[in-house]
Each structure stands twice: as C-alpha cells, then as structure tokens.
Short mmCIF file of C-alpha atoms and ligand atoms in Angstrom, two decimals:
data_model
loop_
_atom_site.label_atom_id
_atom_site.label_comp_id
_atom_site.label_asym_id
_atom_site.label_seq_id
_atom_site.Cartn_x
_atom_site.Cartn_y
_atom_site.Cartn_z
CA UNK M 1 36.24 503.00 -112.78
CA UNK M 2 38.11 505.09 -114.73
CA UNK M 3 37.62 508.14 -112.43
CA UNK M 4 39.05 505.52 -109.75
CA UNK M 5 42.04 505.03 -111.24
CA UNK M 6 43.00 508.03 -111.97
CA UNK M 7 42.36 509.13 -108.25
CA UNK M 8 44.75 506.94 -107.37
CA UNK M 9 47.33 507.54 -109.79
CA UNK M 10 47.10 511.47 -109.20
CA UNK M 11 49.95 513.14 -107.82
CA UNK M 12 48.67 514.09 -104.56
CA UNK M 13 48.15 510.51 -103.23
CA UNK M 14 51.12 508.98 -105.02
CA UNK M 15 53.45 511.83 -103.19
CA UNK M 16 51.30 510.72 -99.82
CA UNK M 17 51.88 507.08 -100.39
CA UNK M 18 55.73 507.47 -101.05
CA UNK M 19 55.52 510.34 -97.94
CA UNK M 20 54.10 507.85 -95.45
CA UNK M 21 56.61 505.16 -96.40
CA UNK M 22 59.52 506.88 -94.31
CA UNK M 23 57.46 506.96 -91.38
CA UNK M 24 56.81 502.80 -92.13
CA UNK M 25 53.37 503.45 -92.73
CA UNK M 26 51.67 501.94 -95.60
CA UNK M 27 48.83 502.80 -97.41
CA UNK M 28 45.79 499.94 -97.54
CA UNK M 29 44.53 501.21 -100.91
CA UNK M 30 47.40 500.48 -102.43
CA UNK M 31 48.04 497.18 -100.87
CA UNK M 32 44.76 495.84 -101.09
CA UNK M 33 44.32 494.14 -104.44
CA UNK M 34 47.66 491.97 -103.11
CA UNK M 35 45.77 490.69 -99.97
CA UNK M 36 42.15 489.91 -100.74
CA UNK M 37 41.88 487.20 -103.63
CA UNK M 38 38.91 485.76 -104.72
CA UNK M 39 40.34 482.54 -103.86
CA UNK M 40 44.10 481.14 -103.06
CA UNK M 41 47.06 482.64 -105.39
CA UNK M 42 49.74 479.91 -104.86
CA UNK M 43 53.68 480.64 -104.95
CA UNK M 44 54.43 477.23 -105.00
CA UNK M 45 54.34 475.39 -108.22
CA UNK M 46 54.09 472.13 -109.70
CA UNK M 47 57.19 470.09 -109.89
CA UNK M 48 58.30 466.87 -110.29
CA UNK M 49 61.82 465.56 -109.30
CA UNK M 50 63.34 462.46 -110.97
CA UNK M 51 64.58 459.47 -109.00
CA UNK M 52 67.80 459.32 -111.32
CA UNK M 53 68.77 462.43 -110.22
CA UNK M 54 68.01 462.81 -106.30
CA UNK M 55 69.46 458.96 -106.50
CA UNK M 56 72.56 460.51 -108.31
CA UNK M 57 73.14 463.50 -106.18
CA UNK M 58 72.37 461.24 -102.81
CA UNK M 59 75.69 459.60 -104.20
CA UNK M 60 77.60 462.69 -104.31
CA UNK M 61 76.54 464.18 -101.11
CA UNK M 62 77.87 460.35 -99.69
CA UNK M 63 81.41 460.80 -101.00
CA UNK M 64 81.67 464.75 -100.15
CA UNK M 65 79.77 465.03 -96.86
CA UNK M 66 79.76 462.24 -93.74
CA UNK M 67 77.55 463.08 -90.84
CA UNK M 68 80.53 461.97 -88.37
CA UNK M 69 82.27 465.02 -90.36
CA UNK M 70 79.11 467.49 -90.56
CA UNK M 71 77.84 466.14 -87.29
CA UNK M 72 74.05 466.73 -89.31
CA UNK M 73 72.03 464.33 -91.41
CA UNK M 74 72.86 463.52 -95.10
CA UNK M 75 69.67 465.14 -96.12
CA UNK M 76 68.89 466.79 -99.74
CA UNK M 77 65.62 468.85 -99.80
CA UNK M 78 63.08 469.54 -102.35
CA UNK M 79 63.56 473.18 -103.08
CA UNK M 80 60.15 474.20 -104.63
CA UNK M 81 61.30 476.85 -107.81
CA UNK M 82 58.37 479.05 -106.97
CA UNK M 83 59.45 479.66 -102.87
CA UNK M 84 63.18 481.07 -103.36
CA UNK M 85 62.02 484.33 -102.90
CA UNK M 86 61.05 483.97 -99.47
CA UNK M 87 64.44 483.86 -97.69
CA UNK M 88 65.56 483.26 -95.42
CA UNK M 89 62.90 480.79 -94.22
CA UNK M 90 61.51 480.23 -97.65
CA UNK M 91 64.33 477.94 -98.75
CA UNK M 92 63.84 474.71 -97.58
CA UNK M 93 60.03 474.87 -98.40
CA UNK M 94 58.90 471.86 -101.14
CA UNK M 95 55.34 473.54 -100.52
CA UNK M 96 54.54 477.08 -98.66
CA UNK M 97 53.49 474.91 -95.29
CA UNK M 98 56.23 471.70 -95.50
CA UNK M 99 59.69 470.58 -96.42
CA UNK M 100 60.38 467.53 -97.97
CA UNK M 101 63.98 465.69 -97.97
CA UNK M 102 65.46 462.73 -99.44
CA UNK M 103 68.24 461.37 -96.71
CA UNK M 104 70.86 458.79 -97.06
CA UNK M 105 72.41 456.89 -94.34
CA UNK M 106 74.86 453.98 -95.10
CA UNK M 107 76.25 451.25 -92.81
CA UNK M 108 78.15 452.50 -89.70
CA UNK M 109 76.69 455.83 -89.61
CA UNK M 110 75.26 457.49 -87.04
CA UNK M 111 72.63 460.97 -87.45
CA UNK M 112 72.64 462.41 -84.36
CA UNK M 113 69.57 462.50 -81.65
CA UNK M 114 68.34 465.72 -81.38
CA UNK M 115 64.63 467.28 -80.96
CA UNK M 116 62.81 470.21 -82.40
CA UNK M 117 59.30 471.74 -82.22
CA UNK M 118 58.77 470.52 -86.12
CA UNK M 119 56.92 467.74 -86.39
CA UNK M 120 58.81 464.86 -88.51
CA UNK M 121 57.76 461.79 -90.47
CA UNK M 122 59.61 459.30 -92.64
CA UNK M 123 58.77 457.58 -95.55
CA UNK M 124 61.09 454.18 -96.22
CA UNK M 125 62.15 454.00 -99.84
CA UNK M 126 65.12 451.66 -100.20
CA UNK M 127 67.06 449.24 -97.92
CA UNK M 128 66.60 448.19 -94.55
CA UNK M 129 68.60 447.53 -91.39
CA UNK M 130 69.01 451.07 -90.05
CA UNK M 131 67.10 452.25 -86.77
CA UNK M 132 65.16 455.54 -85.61
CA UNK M 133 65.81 456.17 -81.94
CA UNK M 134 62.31 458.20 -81.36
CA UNK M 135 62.50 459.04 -77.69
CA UNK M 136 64.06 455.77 -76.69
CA UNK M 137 62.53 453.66 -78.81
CA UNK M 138 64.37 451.86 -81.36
CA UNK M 139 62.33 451.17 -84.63
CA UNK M 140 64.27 449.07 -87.13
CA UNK M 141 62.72 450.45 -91.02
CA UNK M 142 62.16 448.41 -93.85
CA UNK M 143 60.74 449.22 -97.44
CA UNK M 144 57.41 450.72 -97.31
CA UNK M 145 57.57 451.65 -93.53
CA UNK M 146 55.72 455.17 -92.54
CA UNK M 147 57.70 456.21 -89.25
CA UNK M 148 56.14 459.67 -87.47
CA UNK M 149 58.03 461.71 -85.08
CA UNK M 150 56.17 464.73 -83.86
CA UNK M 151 57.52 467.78 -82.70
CA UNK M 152 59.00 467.40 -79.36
CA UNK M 153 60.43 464.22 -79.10
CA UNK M 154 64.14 463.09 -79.18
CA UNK M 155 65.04 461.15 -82.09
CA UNK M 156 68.22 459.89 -84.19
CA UNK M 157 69.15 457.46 -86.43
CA UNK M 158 71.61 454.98 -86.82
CA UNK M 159 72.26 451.99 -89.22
CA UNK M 160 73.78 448.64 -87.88
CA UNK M 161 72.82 447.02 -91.13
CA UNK M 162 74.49 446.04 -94.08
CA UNK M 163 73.22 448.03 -97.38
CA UNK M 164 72.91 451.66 -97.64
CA UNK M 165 69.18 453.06 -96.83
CA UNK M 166 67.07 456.44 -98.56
CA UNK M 167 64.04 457.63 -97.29
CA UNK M 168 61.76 460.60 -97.61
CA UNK M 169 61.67 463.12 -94.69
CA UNK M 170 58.71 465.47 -94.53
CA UNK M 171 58.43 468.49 -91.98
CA UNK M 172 56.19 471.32 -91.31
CA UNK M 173 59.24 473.48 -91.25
CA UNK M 174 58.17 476.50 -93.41
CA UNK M 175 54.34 476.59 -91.13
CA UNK M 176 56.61 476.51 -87.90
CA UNK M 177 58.91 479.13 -89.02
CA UNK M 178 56.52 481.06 -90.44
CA UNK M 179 54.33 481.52 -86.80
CA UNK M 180 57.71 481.58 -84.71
CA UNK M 181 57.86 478.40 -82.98
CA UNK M 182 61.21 477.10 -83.53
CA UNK M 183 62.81 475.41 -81.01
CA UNK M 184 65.52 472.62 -81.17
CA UNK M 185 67.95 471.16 -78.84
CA UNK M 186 70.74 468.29 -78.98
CA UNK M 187 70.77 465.43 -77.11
CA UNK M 188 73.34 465.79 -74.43
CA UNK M 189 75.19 462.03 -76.03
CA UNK M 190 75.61 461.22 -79.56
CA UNK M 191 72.40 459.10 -80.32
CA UNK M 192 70.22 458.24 -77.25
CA UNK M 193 70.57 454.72 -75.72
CA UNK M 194 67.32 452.47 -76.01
CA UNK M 195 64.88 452.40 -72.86
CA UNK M 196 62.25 450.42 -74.20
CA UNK M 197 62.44 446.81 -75.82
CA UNK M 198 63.27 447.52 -80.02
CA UNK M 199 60.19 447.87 -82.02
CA UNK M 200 58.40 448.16 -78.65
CA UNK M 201 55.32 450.60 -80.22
CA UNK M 202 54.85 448.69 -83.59
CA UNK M 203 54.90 445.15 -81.03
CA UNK M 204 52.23 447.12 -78.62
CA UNK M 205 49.90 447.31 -82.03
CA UNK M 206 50.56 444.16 -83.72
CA UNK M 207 47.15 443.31 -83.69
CA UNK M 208 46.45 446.46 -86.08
CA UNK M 209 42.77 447.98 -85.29
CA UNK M 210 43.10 447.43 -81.38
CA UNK M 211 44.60 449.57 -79.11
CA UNK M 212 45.76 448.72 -75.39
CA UNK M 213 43.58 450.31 -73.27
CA UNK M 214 46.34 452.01 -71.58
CA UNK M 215 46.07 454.11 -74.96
CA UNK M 216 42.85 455.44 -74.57
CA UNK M 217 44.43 458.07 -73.01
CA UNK M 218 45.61 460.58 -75.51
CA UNK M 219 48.92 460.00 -76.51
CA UNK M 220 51.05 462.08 -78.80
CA UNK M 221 52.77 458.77 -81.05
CA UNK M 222 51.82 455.39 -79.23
CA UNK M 223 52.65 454.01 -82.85
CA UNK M 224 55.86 455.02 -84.19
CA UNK M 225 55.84 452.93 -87.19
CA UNK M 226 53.75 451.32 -89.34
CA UNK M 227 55.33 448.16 -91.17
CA UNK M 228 54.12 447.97 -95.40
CA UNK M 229 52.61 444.57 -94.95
CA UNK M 230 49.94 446.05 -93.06
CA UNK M 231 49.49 449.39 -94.79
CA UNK M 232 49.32 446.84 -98.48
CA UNK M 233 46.64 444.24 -96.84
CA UNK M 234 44.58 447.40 -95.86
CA UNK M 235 44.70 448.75 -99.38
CA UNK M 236 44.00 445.23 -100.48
CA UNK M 237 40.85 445.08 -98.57
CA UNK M 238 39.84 448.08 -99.84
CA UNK M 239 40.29 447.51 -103.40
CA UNK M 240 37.49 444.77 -103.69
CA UNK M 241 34.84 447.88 -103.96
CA UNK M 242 34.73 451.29 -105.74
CA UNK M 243 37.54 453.27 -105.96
CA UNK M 244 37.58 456.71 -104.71
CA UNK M 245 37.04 459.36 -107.81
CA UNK M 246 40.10 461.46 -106.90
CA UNK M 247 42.76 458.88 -105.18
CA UNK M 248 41.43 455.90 -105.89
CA UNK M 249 41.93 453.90 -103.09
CA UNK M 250 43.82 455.78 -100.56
CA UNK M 251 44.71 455.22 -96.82
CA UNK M 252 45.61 457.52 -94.07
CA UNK M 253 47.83 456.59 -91.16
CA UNK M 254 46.03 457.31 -88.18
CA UNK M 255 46.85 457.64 -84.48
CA UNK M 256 45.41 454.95 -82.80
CA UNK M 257 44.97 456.35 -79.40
CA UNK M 258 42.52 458.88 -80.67
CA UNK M 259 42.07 458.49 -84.69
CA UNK M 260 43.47 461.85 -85.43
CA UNK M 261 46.38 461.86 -88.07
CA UNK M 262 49.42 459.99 -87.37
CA UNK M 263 51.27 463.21 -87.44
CA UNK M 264 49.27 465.87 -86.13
CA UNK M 265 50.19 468.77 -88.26
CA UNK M 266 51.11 466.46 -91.61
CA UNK M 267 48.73 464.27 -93.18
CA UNK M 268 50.06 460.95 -94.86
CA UNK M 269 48.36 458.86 -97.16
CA UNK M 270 48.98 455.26 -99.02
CA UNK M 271 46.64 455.31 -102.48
CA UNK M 272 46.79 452.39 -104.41
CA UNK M 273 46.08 453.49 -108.14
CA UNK M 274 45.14 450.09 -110.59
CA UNK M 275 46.60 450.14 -113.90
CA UNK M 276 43.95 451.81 -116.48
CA UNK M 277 42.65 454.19 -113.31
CA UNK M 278 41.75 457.48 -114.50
CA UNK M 279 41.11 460.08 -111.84
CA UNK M 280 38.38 462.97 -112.08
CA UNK M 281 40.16 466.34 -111.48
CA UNK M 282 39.22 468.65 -108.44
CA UNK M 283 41.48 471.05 -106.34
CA UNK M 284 41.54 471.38 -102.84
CA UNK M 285 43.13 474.36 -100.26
CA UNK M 286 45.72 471.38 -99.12
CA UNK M 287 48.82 471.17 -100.60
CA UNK M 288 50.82 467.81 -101.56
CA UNK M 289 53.68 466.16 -101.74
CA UNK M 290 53.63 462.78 -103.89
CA UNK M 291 56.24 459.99 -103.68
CA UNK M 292 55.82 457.26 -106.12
CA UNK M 293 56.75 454.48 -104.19
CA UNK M 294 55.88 451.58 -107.09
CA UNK M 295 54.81 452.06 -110.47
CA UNK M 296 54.49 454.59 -112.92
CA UNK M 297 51.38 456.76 -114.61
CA UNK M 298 50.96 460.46 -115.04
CA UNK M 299 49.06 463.72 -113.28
CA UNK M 300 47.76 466.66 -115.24
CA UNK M 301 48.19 469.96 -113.20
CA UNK M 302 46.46 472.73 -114.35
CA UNK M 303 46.41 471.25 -117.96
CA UNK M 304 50.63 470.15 -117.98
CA UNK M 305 50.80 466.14 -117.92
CA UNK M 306 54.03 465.24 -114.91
CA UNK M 307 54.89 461.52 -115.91
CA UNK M 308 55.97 460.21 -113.11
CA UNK M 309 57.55 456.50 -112.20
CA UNK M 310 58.98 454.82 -109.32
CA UNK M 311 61.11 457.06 -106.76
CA UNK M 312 60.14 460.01 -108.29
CA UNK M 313 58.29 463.18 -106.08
CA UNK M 314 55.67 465.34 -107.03
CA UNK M 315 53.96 468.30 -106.11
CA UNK M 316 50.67 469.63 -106.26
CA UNK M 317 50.39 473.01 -104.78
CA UNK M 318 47.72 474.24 -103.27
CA UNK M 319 44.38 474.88 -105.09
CA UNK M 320 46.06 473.61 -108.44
CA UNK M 321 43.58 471.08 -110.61
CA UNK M 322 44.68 467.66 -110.73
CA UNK M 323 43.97 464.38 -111.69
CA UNK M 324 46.13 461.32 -111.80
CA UNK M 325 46.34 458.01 -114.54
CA UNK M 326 48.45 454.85 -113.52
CA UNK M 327 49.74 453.18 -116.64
CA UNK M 328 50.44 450.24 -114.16
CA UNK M 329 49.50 449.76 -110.65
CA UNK M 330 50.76 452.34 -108.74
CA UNK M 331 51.32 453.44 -104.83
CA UNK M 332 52.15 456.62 -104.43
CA UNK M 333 52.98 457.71 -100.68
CA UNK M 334 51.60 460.93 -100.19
CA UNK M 335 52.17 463.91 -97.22
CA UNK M 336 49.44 467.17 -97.18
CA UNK M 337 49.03 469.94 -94.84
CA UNK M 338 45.08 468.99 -94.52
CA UNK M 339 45.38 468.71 -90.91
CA UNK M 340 46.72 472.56 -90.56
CA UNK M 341 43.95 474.06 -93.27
CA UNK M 342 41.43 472.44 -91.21
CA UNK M 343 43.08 473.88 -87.47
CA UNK M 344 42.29 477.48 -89.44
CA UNK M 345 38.87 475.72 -90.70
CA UNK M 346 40.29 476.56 -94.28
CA UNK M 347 39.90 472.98 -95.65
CA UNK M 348 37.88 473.94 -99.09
CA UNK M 349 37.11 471.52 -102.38
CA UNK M 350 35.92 471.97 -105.60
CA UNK M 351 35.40 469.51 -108.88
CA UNK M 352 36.24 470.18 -111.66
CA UNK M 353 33.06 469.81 -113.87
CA UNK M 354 33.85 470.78 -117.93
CA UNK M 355 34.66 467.94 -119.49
CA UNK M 356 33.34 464.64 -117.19
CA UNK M 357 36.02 466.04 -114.83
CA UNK M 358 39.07 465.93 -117.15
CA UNK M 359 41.35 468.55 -118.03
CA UNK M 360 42.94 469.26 -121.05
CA UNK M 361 46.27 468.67 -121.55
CA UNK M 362 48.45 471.29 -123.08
CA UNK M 363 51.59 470.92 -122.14
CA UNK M 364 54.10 467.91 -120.91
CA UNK M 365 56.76 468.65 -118.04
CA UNK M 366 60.11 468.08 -119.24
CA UNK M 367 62.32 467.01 -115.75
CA UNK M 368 65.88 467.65 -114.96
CA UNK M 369 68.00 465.10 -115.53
CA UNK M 370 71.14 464.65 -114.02
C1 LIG I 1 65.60 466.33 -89.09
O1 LIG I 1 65.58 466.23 -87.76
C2 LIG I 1 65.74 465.18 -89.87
O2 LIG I 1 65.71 463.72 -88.04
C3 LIG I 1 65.72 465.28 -91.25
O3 LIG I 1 66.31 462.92 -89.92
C4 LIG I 1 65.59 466.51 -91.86
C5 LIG I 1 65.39 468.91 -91.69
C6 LIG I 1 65.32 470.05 -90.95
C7 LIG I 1 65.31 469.98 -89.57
C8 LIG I 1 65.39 468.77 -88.94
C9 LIG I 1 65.92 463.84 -89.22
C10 LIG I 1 65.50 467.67 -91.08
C11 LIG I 1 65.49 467.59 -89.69
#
C-alpha cells in the first residue's frame, strides 16, 4: 500500500499527469477513486424550507415581478445548498435529477402557454379558481389537486377566479439538461384557447378505477388531474389495514391508460401518516421531494431530526437514511425520480437494521426564517 502510494506520488508520474493535461488527456489512476464508489456519494443534501418564508417571499416576488411584465411564470425554486456548484445547469436543481418551484398566480393573470421536453406536474396548495390549459384542455385546480403535464405538451395557466392561488411545480429539469434534451417553444398566442369541454379528462374518469376503452390505447396523460376528494377516500380505504413500515399509507398517481406513473419520468405520491406513526428508517437510490400538505411531525436524515409542518418542503437526497414521525395526522405530497432509477435499472433499497430500524438523533435542523 504504501509502496502504492508513493508510486503515485513520485515525480515521474506526477510530471506525466500534469504533462498530459495540455494535450486534454487525463490520467484514470488518478481519477479513479472519484468515479467508482462503493455505493452512491450524494451532492444534494437534506433541506427543509419553511412555509413562512417561501409564503413571504411569494409576496415579494407579487409586488416586484408581474408575468404580463416578465412575460414568464411567478415561480420561486428550491435551490438545493449542496448543487450550486454545478452551473450553469446545476442551479435550479432541488435534487441532482428534479427542480421543484413554488408559483403564485393571482386573479387576472395570465402565465403564458408554452411547451418543453421537461416533463411537468403540479401540486395544488392554496386557493382555487385558476385554470391549466394542458394542450387544450382547461382544468380548473382546487386544494389538494395533482395536475401532470408531461414533456411535450402545450400548457399555460390562467386565473379567472377570485383569491390568489400557490402551488408546487416539480420538473425533471436537471435529468433533461443533464442528457441534452432541451427543447421548448412558445405558443404562437398568449395562452391557448380551449378545444375540449373544461375539465374534459378528469369528467372522462369520474368513475375513478375505469378507463374508457378508447384508453386502452397508450396514451401519454388521458388524466390531467386528479381532484383531492378522490386521492383522500383512496387513502381512507387504505388506512383500515396495516400501514406501510416506511410511508405509512402512501398512494401513487397512476396513468390509467396503462398503470405506469402519472408522470412518466416523476413519481408522485399521497402518504397519509396517523398521529403517533413512527416510521422504520431505510434508504433508497431515489431521491425526494416532500411537501407537507396538512399536519405536522418530524424526519430524521442521517441522524438530524427536520420538523416539519404544514406548507413546508423537504428533501431527502438520494441514498440518505430516513424515517418519518407525525405528531398529528399528516399528508405529505411527495415527487421522486423512482421512475428514472428504474429506466437505468438502478432502483436499490436497504433497511436500516441497528436499533429496530431507528436512527439516532444527533442533531436538530435549525430553518431559515424570513
Ligand atoms: C414551467 O413551464 C412552469 O408551466 C413552471 O408553470 C416552472 C420551470 C422551468 C421551466 C418551465 C409552468 C418551470 C417551467
């Protein structure tokens, strides 16, 4: 070992390395240590953002910045602290794979239709009244709404309504960027003028687990949007039995034309955690973003407790230990890239066994307020 390191520290292959380097030539045993791990090295960290503050600065962005003046969407992303040293594509990255946004729109605005090759998906976290146009489609949101918008189709927003609305926007805009496929294109018109009845998707699947059997056929979103009611009466049904031993009880929104993930690249999740739930700890390849959309508890990640309550965001990067505690119910709207680690059959698991599956804490996140 020894004898190996002082090989490589010699002067003859330190003057090669440096040597090569003009001709941009590298040398692999140098770099290898930095590109074989015994298992993932995240960038990312854990974070939590507080709902005062993204609330607070939401506000500020409204009085400074109108998207008739920007002509773009009042959106403020989750910068991840651990990612800023990828640039330029690394900013806007909440984890290494996706971007996650908080966007206000208030009565009388308008956020332009345009299309991209990111996938999209919305999470509805206060108000109602405002509309996605998703290629034609109009699809009115309301509190606890999941909306999906994958990459390709036009969509813009606009709010008729009467109280200002914030929801969570997720993309897979670092994983996009990061294999050069970005594309994106304006609409020719401001916002796109409705050619289907309003709501038309979410009034083809009002029945829930049926689909028309026009739909058997493939198709990329035949739902666009899927109302709370119906995501809380599933977790309802599930909570008569056993809870799952990492998230409780947890639902994924599906495509119903051929049970795949709503979103193809993004997974996105509704878990329902009871008051007194105590999660075993395990770690997984995926990556996630939390949004606590009701209620309040705490997750320990990699021993540091995150208390968390309602309209805050969360993340737990990849292959981090976690485990989460609701001190009162709690649903907690969740977005992972599962659906990417398993296209690279990378999707990996392990428990977390010291302990009965708990970690110890040893630390408490102190958040930014504003
Ligand atoms: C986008 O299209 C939306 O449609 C939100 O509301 C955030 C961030 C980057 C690129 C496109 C939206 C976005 C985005």
């Amino acid at each position: 070992m020894a004898e190996k390191m002082e090989f490589f520290q010699s002067q003859t292959v330190q003057d090669f390395n440096k040597e090569i380097e003009k001709y941009h030539l590298g040398p692999l045993w140098n770099a290898i240590p930095d590109l074989m791990h015994k298992q993932p090295t995240p960038q990312a960290v854990p974070y939590l953002w507080k709902w005062e503050t993204l609330y607070a600065k939401l506000m500020e962005a409204s009085e400074i910045f109108t998207p008739d003046r920007g002509g773009e969407r009042r959106a403020i992303y989750l910068q991840n602290p651990g990612l800023t040293y990828r640039q330029p594509w690394g900013w806007a990255s909440t984890t290494h794979t996706l971007y996650a946004a908080v966007q206000l729109i208030l009565p009388g605005e308008t956020a332009p239709s345009h299309r991209h090759t990111q996938s999209a998906l919305r999470f509805i976290m206060r108000g109602e009244g405002a509309y996605s146009i998703v290629q034609g489609e109009r699809i009115f949101m309301e509190e606890g709404d999941f909306l999906t918008t994958p990459g390709g189709l036009w969509h813009g927003h606009a709010h008729p309504g009467s109280q200002p609305m914030i929801w969570m926007d997720c993309l897979d805009i670092p994983t996009i960027y990061a294999i050069g496929g970005t594309f994106s294109e304006s609409y020719p018109e401001k916002i796109e003028q409705p050619k289907v009845p309003d709501n038309y998707s979410a009034q083809r699947y009002e029945g829930g687990m049926v689909r028309p059997i026009a739909d058997r056929k493939s198709q990329v979103a035949p739902l666009g949007s899927f109302k709370w009611p119906q995501t809380l009466a599933a977790l309802e049904g599930l909570s008569r039995f056993e809870p799952d031993p990492y998230d409780g009880y947890a639902v994924e929104f599906i495509n119903p034309s051929n049970g795949r993930t709503a979103n193809p690249n993004i997974a996105s999740w509704m878990q329902k955690l009871p008051a007194g739930f105590h999660s075993k700890a395990h770690r997984h390849t995926s990556s996630t973003i939390y949004q606590v959309f009701k209620g309040s508890g705490y997750t320990v990640i990699n021993g540091i407790r995150y208390d968390w309550s309602q309209g805050d965001f969360l993340v737990v990067p990849n292959w981090a230990w976690h485990e989460h505690v609701a001190s009162e119910d709690a649903y907690l709207f969740s977005v992972s890239d599962l659906p990417i680690m398993e296209k690279f059959d990378l999707q990996r698991e392990e428990a977390y066994e010291e302990n009965q599956g708990h970690q110890t804490i040893t630390d408490e996140f102190k958040p930014l307020q504003p």
